PDB file of C-alpha atoms in Angstrom:
ATOM      1  CA  MET A   1     -25.077   8.826  14.501  1.00  0.00           C
ATOM      2  CA  ASN A   2     -25.741  12.447  15.818  1.00  0.00           C
ATOM      3  CA  HIS A   3     -25.821  14.786  13.385  1.00  0.00           C
ATOM      4  CA  THR A   4     -26.846  17.998  15.861  1.00  0.00           C
ATOM      5  CA  ARG A   5     -23.443  19.069  15.754  1.00  0.00           C
ATOM      6  CA  GLY A   6     -22.350  18.040  12.291  1.00  0.00           C
ATOM      7  CA  PRO A   7     -19.758  15.205  11.163  1.00  0.00           C
ATOM      8  CA  CYS A   8     -16.476  15.077  12.698  1.00  0.00           C
ATOM      9  CA  VAL A   9     -15.130  13.614   9.483  1.00  0.00           C
ATOM     10  CA  ASP A  10     -16.662  13.710   6.048  1.00  0.00           C
ATOM     11  CA  VAL A  11     -15.892  10.507   4.237  1.00  0.00           C
ATOM     12  CA  VAL A  12     -16.181  10.908   0.246  1.00  0.00           C
ATOM     13  CA  LEU A  13     -16.880   7.693  -1.376  1.00  0.00           C
ATOM     14  CA  PRO A  14     -16.925   7.744  -5.084  1.00  0.00           C
ATOM     15  CA  CYS A  15     -19.524   5.392  -6.613  1.00  0.00           C
ATOM     16  CA  LEU A  16     -20.151   3.817  -9.679  1.00  0.00           C
ATOM     17  CA  ASN A  17     -22.603   0.783  -9.895  1.00  0.00           C
ATOM     18  CA  GLU A  18     -21.577  -0.533  -6.413  1.00  0.00           C
ATOM     19  CA  PHE A  19     -25.032  -1.798  -5.296  1.00  0.00           C
ATOM     20  CA  GLY A  20     -23.776  -4.841  -3.641  1.00  0.00           C
ATOM     21  CA  ALA A  21     -21.236  -3.507  -1.467  1.00  0.00           C
ATOM     22  CA  LEU A  22     -22.901  -0.319  -0.337  1.00  0.00           C
ATOM     23  CA  PRO A  23     -24.465  -2.260   2.565  1.00  0.00           C
ATOM     24  CA  TRP A  24     -21.488  -3.589   4.472  1.00  0.00           C
ATOM     25  CA  VAL A  25     -19.502  -0.164   3.461  1.00  0.00           C
ATOM     26  CA  LEU A  26     -22.106   2.046   4.943  1.00  0.00           C
ATOM     27  CA  SER A  27     -22.622  -0.429   8.067  1.00  0.00           C
ATOM     28  CA  ARG A  28     -19.156   0.110   8.943  1.00  0.00           C
ATOM     29  CA  MET A  29     -18.968   3.750   9.108  1.00  0.00           C
ATOM     30  CA  PRO A  30     -17.770   4.993  12.734  1.00  0.00           C
ATOM     31  CA  GLU A  31     -19.394   7.175  14.897  1.00  0.00           C
ATOM     32  CA  GLY A  32     -19.258  10.807  13.761  1.00  0.00           C
ATOM     33  CA  TYR A  33     -18.121  10.024  10.383  1.00  0.00           C
ATOM     34  CA  ARG A  34     -20.528  10.957   7.643  1.00  0.00           C
ATOM     35  CA  ALA A  35     -20.601   8.860   4.493  1.00  0.00           C
ATOM     36  CA  ILE A  36     -20.793  11.142   1.180  1.00  0.00           C
ATOM     37  CA  VAL A  37     -21.739   8.864  -1.761  1.00  0.00           C
ATOM     38  CA  VAL A  38     -20.935  10.728  -4.966  1.00  0.00           C
ATOM     39  CA  ASP A  39     -22.829   8.832  -7.794  1.00  0.00           C
ATOM     40  CA  ASN A  40     -21.004   8.753 -10.844  1.00  0.00           C
ATOM     41  CA  GLY A  41     -23.472   8.052 -13.153  1.00  0.00           C
ATOM     42  CA  SER A  42     -24.603   4.560 -11.659  1.00  0.00           C
ATOM     43  CA  THR A  43     -27.169   2.550 -13.481  1.00  0.00           C
ATOM     44  CA  ASP A  44     -27.953  -0.323 -10.695  1.00  0.00           C
ATOM     45  CA  GLY A  45     -29.706   1.827  -8.150  1.00  0.00           C
ATOM     46  CA  SER A  46     -26.695   2.591  -6.124  1.00  0.00           C
ATOM     47  CA  ALA A  47     -27.806   6.392  -5.405  1.00  0.00           C
ATOM     48  CA  GLU A  48     -31.085   5.276  -4.208  1.00  0.00           C
ATOM     49  CA  LEU A  49     -29.841   2.813  -1.886  1.00  0.00           C
ATOM     50  CA  ALA A  50     -27.408   5.006  -0.490  1.00  0.00           C
ATOM     51  CA  ALA A  51     -29.812   7.335   0.523  1.00  0.00           C
ATOM     52  CA  GLU A  52     -32.008   4.834   2.006  1.00  0.00           C
ATOM     53  CA  LEU A  53     -28.954   3.710   3.967  1.00  0.00           C
ATOM     54  CA  GLY A  54     -28.753   7.307   5.213  1.00  0.00           C
ATOM     55  CA  ALA A  55     -25.525   8.336   3.286  1.00  0.00           C
ATOM     56  CA  MET A  56     -25.493  11.870   1.691  1.00  0.00           C
ATOM     57  CA  VAL A  57     -25.912  11.523  -1.881  1.00  0.00           C
ATOM     58  CA  VAL A  58     -24.116  13.847  -4.333  1.00  0.00           C
ATOM     59  CA  ARG A  59     -24.762  13.348  -8.146  1.00  0.00           C
ATOM     60  CA  GLU A  60     -21.558  13.997 -10.330  1.00  0.00           C
ATOM     61  CA  ASP A  61     -22.134  13.978 -14.315  1.00  0.00           C
ATOM     62  CA  GLN A  62     -18.960  14.348 -15.406  1.00  0.00           C
ATOM     63  CA  ARG A  63     -17.708  10.636 -15.524  1.00  0.00           C
ATOM     64  CA  GLY A  64     -14.219  10.258 -13.915  1.00  0.00           C
ATOM     65  CA  PHE A  65     -13.054   9.159 -10.632  1.00  0.00           C
ATOM     66  CA  GLY A  66     -11.302  12.394 -10.014  1.00  0.00           C
ATOM     67  CA  ALA A  67     -14.880  14.311 -10.826  1.00  0.00           C
ATOM     68  CA  ALA A  68     -16.497  12.243  -8.200  1.00  0.00           C
ATOM     69  CA  ALA A  69     -14.045  12.476  -5.772  1.00  0.00           C
ATOM     70  CA  HIS A  70     -13.858  16.365  -6.099  1.00  0.00           C
ATOM     71  CA  ALA A  71     -17.356  16.773  -6.075  1.00  0.00           C
ATOM     72  CA  GLY A  72     -17.308  15.155  -2.731  1.00  0.00           C
ATOM     73  CA  LEU A  73     -15.111  17.090  -1.595  1.00  0.00           C
ATOM     74  CA  LEU A  74     -16.487  20.429  -2.313  1.00  0.00           C
ATOM     75  CA  ALA A  75     -19.691  18.923  -0.844  1.00  0.00           C
ATOM     76  CA  ALA A  76     -17.945  18.189   2.730  1.00  0.00           C
ATOM     77  CA  THR A  77     -18.347  20.577   5.412  1.00  0.00           C
ATOM     78  CA  ALA A  78     -16.285  18.713   8.162  1.00  0.00           C
ATOM     79  CA  ASP A  79     -12.762  19.779   9.184  1.00  0.00           C
ATOM     80  CA  PHE A  80     -11.598  16.601   7.986  1.00  0.00           C
ATOM     81  CA  VAL A  81     -12.160  14.715   5.061  1.00  0.00           C
ATOM     82  CA  ALA A  82     -11.257  11.179   4.012  1.00  0.00           C
ATOM     83  CA  PHE A  83     -11.536   9.469   0.721  1.00  0.00           C
ATOM     84  CA  CYS A  84     -12.516   5.578   0.729  1.00  0.00           C
ATOM     85  CA  ASP A  85     -13.379   2.890  -2.007  1.00  0.00           C
ATOM     86  CA  CYS A  86     -17.361   1.990  -1.986  1.00  0.00           C
ATOM     87  CA  ASP A  87     -16.215  -1.508  -3.490  1.00  0.00           C
ATOM     88  CA  GLY A  88     -16.028  -3.265  -0.286  1.00  0.00           C
ATOM     89  CA  SER A  89     -11.964  -3.640  -0.529  1.00  0.00           C
ATOM     90  CA  LEU A  90     -11.551  -1.165   2.324  1.00  0.00           C
ATOM     91  CA  ASP A  91     -12.940  -0.919   5.642  1.00  0.00           C
ATOM     92  CA  PRO A  92     -14.492   2.313   6.779  1.00  0.00           C
ATOM     93  CA  ALA A  93     -13.819   1.095  10.525  1.00  0.00           C
ATOM     94  CA  GLN A  94     -10.160   1.723   9.942  1.00  0.00           C
ATOM     95  CA  LEU A  95     -10.728   5.455   9.367  1.00  0.00           C
ATOM     96  CA  PRO A  96     -10.132   6.620  12.858  1.00  0.00           C
ATOM     97  CA  ASP A  97      -6.767   5.223  13.140  1.00  0.00           C
ATOM     98  CA  LEU A  98      -6.128   6.885   9.696  1.00  0.00           C
ATOM     99  CA  LEU A  99      -7.379  10.086  11.143  1.00  0.00           C
ATOM    100  CA  GLU A 100      -5.472  10.241  14.383  1.00  0.00           C
ATOM    101  CA  ALA A 101      -2.170  11.405  12.950  1.00  0.00           C
ATOM    102  CA  VAL A 102      -4.014  14.437  11.337  1.00  0.00           C
ATOM    103  CA  MET A 103      -6.019  15.542  13.759  1.00  0.00           C
ATOM    104  CA  THR A 104      -3.070  15.685  16.294  1.00  0.00           C
ATOM    105  CA  GLY A 105      -0.958  17.426  13.890  1.00  0.00           C
ATOM    106  CA  ALA A 106       1.675  14.563  13.356  1.00  0.00           C
ATOM    107  CA  ALA A 107       0.761  14.882   9.296  1.00  0.00           C
ATOM    108  CA  ASP A 108      -0.910  16.490   6.962  1.00  0.00           C
ATOM    109  CA  LEU A 109      -1.678  13.480   4.925  1.00  0.00           C
ATOM    110  CA  VAL A 110      -2.254  10.144   5.545  1.00  0.00           C
ATOM    111  CA  LEU A 111      -2.285   7.544   3.118  1.00  0.00           C
ATOM    112  CA  GLY A 112      -3.578   3.757   3.598  1.00  0.00           C
ATOM    113  CA  SER A 113      -0.890   1.388   2.670  1.00  0.00           C
ATOM    114  CA  ARG A 114      -3.000  -1.396   1.386  1.00  0.00           C
ATOM    115  CA  GLN A 115      -1.912  -4.849   3.260  1.00  0.00           C
ATOM    116  CA  PRO A 116      -3.585  -7.181   0.547  1.00  0.00           C
ATOM    117  CA  GLN A 117      -5.390 -10.034   1.727  1.00  0.00           C
ATOM    118  CA  ARG A 118      -5.856 -13.462  -0.402  1.00  0.00           C
ATOM    119  CA  GLY A 119      -7.301 -12.788  -3.874  1.00  0.00           C
ATOM    120  CA  SER A 120      -7.265  -8.846  -3.593  1.00  0.00           C
ATOM    121  CA  TRP A 121      -4.746  -7.984  -5.449  1.00  0.00           C
ATOM    122  CA  PRO A 122      -2.748  -9.651  -8.558  1.00  0.00           C
ATOM    123  CA  PHE A 123       0.593 -10.328  -8.314  1.00  0.00           C
ATOM    124  CA  HIS A 124       1.409  -8.429 -11.513  1.00  0.00           C
ATOM    125  CA  ALA A 125      -0.365  -5.344 -10.242  1.00  0.00           C
ATOM    126  CA  ARG A 126       1.372  -5.542  -6.716  1.00  0.00           C
ATOM    127  CA  VAL A 127       4.698  -5.655  -8.308  1.00  0.00           C
ATOM    128  CA  ALA A 128       3.610  -2.827 -10.709  1.00  0.00           C
ATOM    129  CA  ASN A 129       2.604  -0.751  -7.717  1.00  0.00           C
ATOM    130  CA  VAL A 130       6.059  -1.559  -6.111  1.00  0.00           C
ATOM    131  CA  VAL A 131       7.972  -0.014  -9.221  1.00  0.00           C
ATOM    132  CA  LEU A 132       5.535   3.107  -9.241  1.00  0.00           C
ATOM    133  CA  ALA A 133       6.195   3.696  -5.461  1.00  0.00           C
ATOM    134  CA  TRP A 134       9.820   3.367  -5.903  1.00  0.00           C
ATOM    135  CA  ARG A 135       9.783   6.105  -8.821  1.00  0.00           C
ATOM    136  CA  LEU A 136       7.718   8.248  -6.579  1.00  0.00           C
ATOM    137  CA  ARG A 137      10.264   7.887  -3.777  1.00  0.00           C
ATOM    138  CA  ARG A 138      13.059   9.030  -6.138  1.00  0.00           C
ATOM    139  CA  LEU A 139      11.121  11.904  -7.329  1.00  0.00           C
ATOM    140  CA  THR A 140       9.840  13.479  -4.348  1.00  0.00           C
ATOM    141  CA  GLY A 141      11.965  11.944  -1.556  1.00  0.00           C
ATOM    142  CA  GLU A 142       8.673  10.889   0.446  1.00  0.00           C
ATOM    143  CA  SER A 143       8.734   7.385   2.302  1.00  0.00           C
ATOM    144  CA  VAL A 144       5.843   6.260   0.322  1.00  0.00           C
ATOM    145  CA  THR A 145       5.204   2.549  -0.484  1.00  0.00           C
ATOM    146  CA  ASP A 146       1.517   2.572  -1.587  1.00  0.00           C
ATOM    147  CA  LEU A 147      -0.626   5.295  -3.607  1.00  0.00           C
ATOM    148  CA  GLY A 148      -3.565   3.777  -2.228  1.00  0.00           C
ATOM    149  CA  PRO A 149      -7.111   5.372  -2.184  1.00  0.00           C
ATOM    150  CA  MET A 150      -8.213   5.492   1.339  1.00  0.00           C
ATOM    151  CA  ARG A 151      -6.524   8.843   2.792  1.00  0.00           C
ATOM    152  CA  ALA A 152      -7.413  11.526   4.859  1.00  0.00           C
ATOM    153  CA  ALA A 153      -6.390  15.322   5.590  1.00  0.00           C
ATOM    154  CA  ARG A 154      -7.960  18.467   6.655  1.00  0.00           C
ATOM    155  CA  ARG A 155     -10.683  19.976   4.175  1.00  0.00           C
ATOM    156  CA  THR A 156      -9.131  22.958   3.913  1.00  0.00           C
ATOM    157  CA  GLY A 157      -5.961  22.064   3.044  1.00  0.00           C
ATOM    158  CA  LEU A 158      -6.991  19.589   0.393  1.00  0.00           C
ATOM    159  CA  LEU A 159      -9.111  22.731  -1.088  1.00  0.00           C
ATOM    160  CA  SER A 160      -5.896  24.977  -1.221  1.00  0.00           C
ATOM    161  CA  LEU A 161      -3.915  22.444  -3.213  1.00  0.00           C
ATOM    162  CA  GLY A 162      -5.957  23.135  -6.575  1.00  0.00           C
ATOM    163  CA  LEU A 163      -6.323  19.696  -7.672  1.00  0.00           C
ATOM    164  CA  GLU A 164      -7.507  19.894 -11.335  1.00  0.00           C
ATOM    165  CA  ASP A 165      -7.342  16.256 -12.710  1.00  0.00           C
ATOM    166  CA  ARG A 166     -10.791  14.990 -13.132  1.00  0.00           C
ATOM    167  CA  ARG A 167      -9.855  11.154 -13.933  1.00  0.00           C
ATOM    168  CA  SER A 168      -7.556   8.602 -12.945  1.00  0.00           C
ATOM    169  CA  GLY A 169      -4.578  10.981 -12.080  1.00  0.00           C
ATOM    170  CA  TYR A 170      -6.596  12.673  -9.215  1.00  0.00           C
ATOM    171  CA  PRO A 171      -4.979  10.838  -6.371  1.00  0.00           C
ATOM    172  CA  LEU A 172      -1.408  11.109  -7.806  1.00  0.00           C
ATOM    173  CA  GLU A 173      -1.910  14.966  -8.222  1.00  0.00           C
ATOM    174  CA  MET A 174      -2.922  15.112  -4.699  1.00  0.00           C
ATOM    175  CA  PHE A 175       0.092  13.093  -3.562  1.00  0.00           C
ATOM    176  CA  LEU A 176       2.448  15.183  -5.719  1.00  0.00           C
ATOM    177  CA  LYS A 177       1.360  18.843  -4.818  1.00  0.00           C
ATOM    178  CA  ALA A 178       1.039  17.942  -1.294  1.00  0.00           C
ATOM    179  CA  SER A 179       4.773  16.975  -1.276  1.00  0.00           C
ATOM    180  CA  LEU A 180       5.443  20.111  -3.225  1.00  0.00           C
ATOM    181  CA  ARG A 181       3.945  22.103  -0.691  1.00  0.00           C
ATOM    182  CA  GLY A 182       6.008  20.494   1.877  1.00  0.00           C
ATOM    183  CA  TRP A 183       3.150  18.503   3.459  1.00  0.00           C
ATOM    184  CA  LYS A 184       4.147  15.876   6.025  1.00  0.00           C
ATOM    185  CA  ILE A 185       2.906  12.759   4.621  1.00  0.00           C
ATOM    186  CA  VAL A 186       2.571   9.580   6.543  1.00  0.00           C
ATOM    187  CA  GLU A 187       1.370   6.012   5.465  1.00  0.00           C
ATOM    188  CA  PHE A 188      -0.812   3.802   7.800  1.00  0.00           C
ATOM    189  CA  PRO A 189      -1.346   0.013   7.320  1.00  0.00           C
ATOM    190  CA  VAL A 190      -4.797  -0.603   5.680  1.00  0.00           C
ATOM    191  CA  VAL A 191      -6.239  -4.079   5.139  1.00  0.00           C
ATOM    192  CA  TYR A 192      -7.213  -4.700   1.516  1.00  0.00           C
ATOM    193  CA  ALA A 193      -9.585  -7.396   0.599  1.00  0.00           C
ATOM    194  CA  PRO A 194     -11.167  -8.402  -2.575  1.00  0.00           C
ATOM    195  CA  ARG A 195     -13.588  -5.922  -4.143  1.00  0.00           C
ATOM    196  CA  THR A 196     -17.104  -6.559  -4.905  1.00  0.00           C
ATOM    197  CA  GLY A 197     -17.693  -6.365  -8.779  1.00  0.00           C
ATOM    198  CA  LYS A 198     -15.487  -5.372 -11.508  1.00  0.00           C
ATOM    199  CA  SER A 199     -12.819  -2.886 -11.633  1.00  0.00           C
ATOM    200  CA  LYS A 200     -13.458   0.162 -13.432  1.00  0.00           C
ATOM    201  CA  VAL A 201      -9.947   0.547 -14.511  1.00  0.00           C
ATOM    202  CA  THR A 202      -8.101  -2.932 -14.995  1.00  0.00           C
ATOM    203  CA  GLY A 203     -11.454  -4.493 -16.019  1.00  0.00           C
ATOM    204  CA  THR A 204     -11.613  -2.554 -19.410  1.00  0.00           C
ATOM    205  CA  LEU A 205      -8.929  -1.187 -21.919  1.00  0.00           C
ATOM    206  CA  HIS A 206     -10.536   2.066 -22.094  1.00  0.00           C
ATOM    207  CA  GLY A 207      -9.878   2.229 -18.106  1.00  0.00           C
ATOM    208  CA  THR A 208      -6.361   1.226 -18.348  1.00  0.00           C
ATOM    209  CA  VAL A 209      -5.659   3.812 -21.206  1.00  0.00           C
ATOM    210  CA  THR A 210      -7.090   6.531 -19.220  1.00  0.00           C
ATOM    211  CA  ALA A 211      -5.151   5.797 -16.285  1.00  0.00           C
ATOM    212  CA  VAL A 212      -1.893   5.839 -18.081  1.00  0.00           C
ATOM    213  CA  HIS A 213      -2.400   9.087 -19.672  1.00  0.00           C
ATOM    214  CA  ASP A 214      -3.679  10.942 -16.486  1.00  0.00           C
ATOM    215  CA  MET A 215      -1.094   9.667 -14.387  1.00  0.00           C
ATOM    216  CA  SER A 216       1.842   9.960 -16.903  1.00  0.00           C
ATOM    217  CA  ALA A 217       0.585  13.833 -16.969  1.00  0.00           C
ATOM    218  CA  GLN A 218       0.944  14.318 -13.410  1.00  0.00           C
ATOM    219  CA  LEU A 219       4.235  12.880 -13.249  1.00  0.00           C
ATOM    220  CA  LYS A 220       5.416  14.794 -16.269  1.00  0.00           C
ATOM    221  CA  ALA A 221       4.122  18.014 -14.776  1.00  0.00           C
ATOM    222  CA  ALA A 222       5.856  17.343 -11.210  1.00  0.00           C
ATOM    223  CA  ALA A 223       9.182  16.623 -13.147  1.00  0.00           C
ATOM    224  CA  ALA A 224       9.000  20.010 -14.642  1.00  0.00           C
ATOM    225  CA  VAL A 225       8.883  21.602 -11.359  1.00  0.00           C
ATOM    226  CA  VAL A 226      11.822  19.074  -9.625  1.00  0.00           C
ATOM    227  CA  PRO A 227      14.062  18.580 -12.724  1.00  0.00           C
ATOM    228  CA  SER A 228      16.904  17.525 -10.525  1.00  0.00           C
ATOM    229  CA  ALA A 229      14.808  14.473  -8.891  1.00  0.00           C
ATOM    230  CA  ALA A 230      13.308  13.842 -12.450  1.00  0.00           C
ATOM    231  CA  LEU A 231      16.545  12.613 -13.339  1.00  0.00           C
ATOM    232  CA  LEU A 232      16.763   9.986 -10.863  1.00  0.00           C
ATOM    233  CA  ALA A 233      12.928   9.202 -11.095  1.00  0.00           C
ATOM    234  CA  GLY A 234      13.374   7.667 -14.778  1.00  0.00           C
ATOM    235  CA  PRO A 235      10.863   8.120 -17.654  1.00  0.00           C
ATOM    236  CA  ALA A 236       7.657  10.541 -16.879  1.00  0.00           C
ATOM    237  CA  THR A 237       5.484   8.337 -18.594  1.00  0.00           C
ATOM    238  CA  LEU A 238       3.931   5.237 -16.868  1.00  0.00           C
ATOM    239  CA  THR A 239       3.605   1.837 -18.177  1.00  0.00           C
ATOM    240  CA  ALA A 240       0.124   0.418 -18.280  1.00  0.00           C
ATOM    241  CA  ALA A 241       1.327  -2.361 -15.788  1.00  0.00           C
ATOM    242  CA  GLU A 242       2.380   0.504 -13.545  1.00  0.00           C
ATOM    243  CA  ALA A 243      -0.954   2.145 -13.891  1.00  0.00           C
ATOM    244  CA  ARG A 244      -2.721  -0.615 -13.045  1.00  0.00           C
ATOM    245  CA  GLY A 245      -0.927  -1.267  -9.982  1.00  0.00           C
ATOM    246  CA  SER A 246      -1.666   1.948  -8.541  1.00  0.00           C
ATOM    247  CA  GLU A 247      -5.238   2.308 -10.093  1.00  0.00           C
ATOM    248  CA  GLU A 248      -6.313  -1.422  -9.163  1.00  0.00           C
ATOM    249  CA  GLN A 249      -8.824   0.230  -6.741  1.00  0.00           C
ATOM    250  CA  LEU A 250     -11.097   1.960  -9.282  1.00  0.00           C
TER     251      LEU A 250
END
C-alpha cells in the first residue's frame, strides 16, 4: 500500500480480543484503504498483532463499542471513513463497492445490508432485526432493512453529527441523526459470514442488557424530535430480542 499521499479511505475496526480474526481481516483491506484498529482493552495480544500486520493502532481505554468506534473516527484523516467489524464476519474487500455511492455524491451514508451465510445469524436474531428495521422505517421514513455495522460516509459529515453514545447505541445514533439531518441514506448488500470468537453482546447477559438500554435511549431521543412518527413506530423501548438482532455483530 502506498502511503505517500495518505489513505483514500480510513477503515475503523473496533477491536476487543480478535487475535484469531485479525490476519484475515487485515489481509482483505483494499489498496489505498488504511486500517485503524482501535484496541478496546484486549488481553489476547490483538493490538500488538495488528501493529505487526501494518495497521494503525489506537488504544481506547473507555470500554464500549461506541467509545472504540468514535476514537477511530477522531484518529482518521482521510476524506472518507468506513466502519467494519474486526471479527471476520464481514469482508473489507467489499468496501470499495460500499464507498462508491458516497464518493460520487449519490449518498451521504451507506449501510451494508447483511446477507447471512449458513451459521452466521441465528434465526431469532434475524427476525428481531427485521422487526427493528420495520420500526425504524416507520419512525424515519428511510428504506432501511438492516442496521448493520459496515457503513461509510465522509469524515467531516460524521464529525458534524455530534455523536455522543459510547456504548451499543452508537450505530443507531449515527443512523437516526443522519436521517434527521436529511442525509441520503442507502443500503448495499454485503456478505455476512460466521464470526470468529464469541459475541460481546449476545454472548453475555451484561452485553444484552447494555444494548437494550443504549439503543432504547436513542429511539426515545429520536421519537421526541419526531413525535408524529413516533406514534406509528410503537414503544420507544427495545426488547432484548430486538437489541440482540441489531447488535449481533458486536
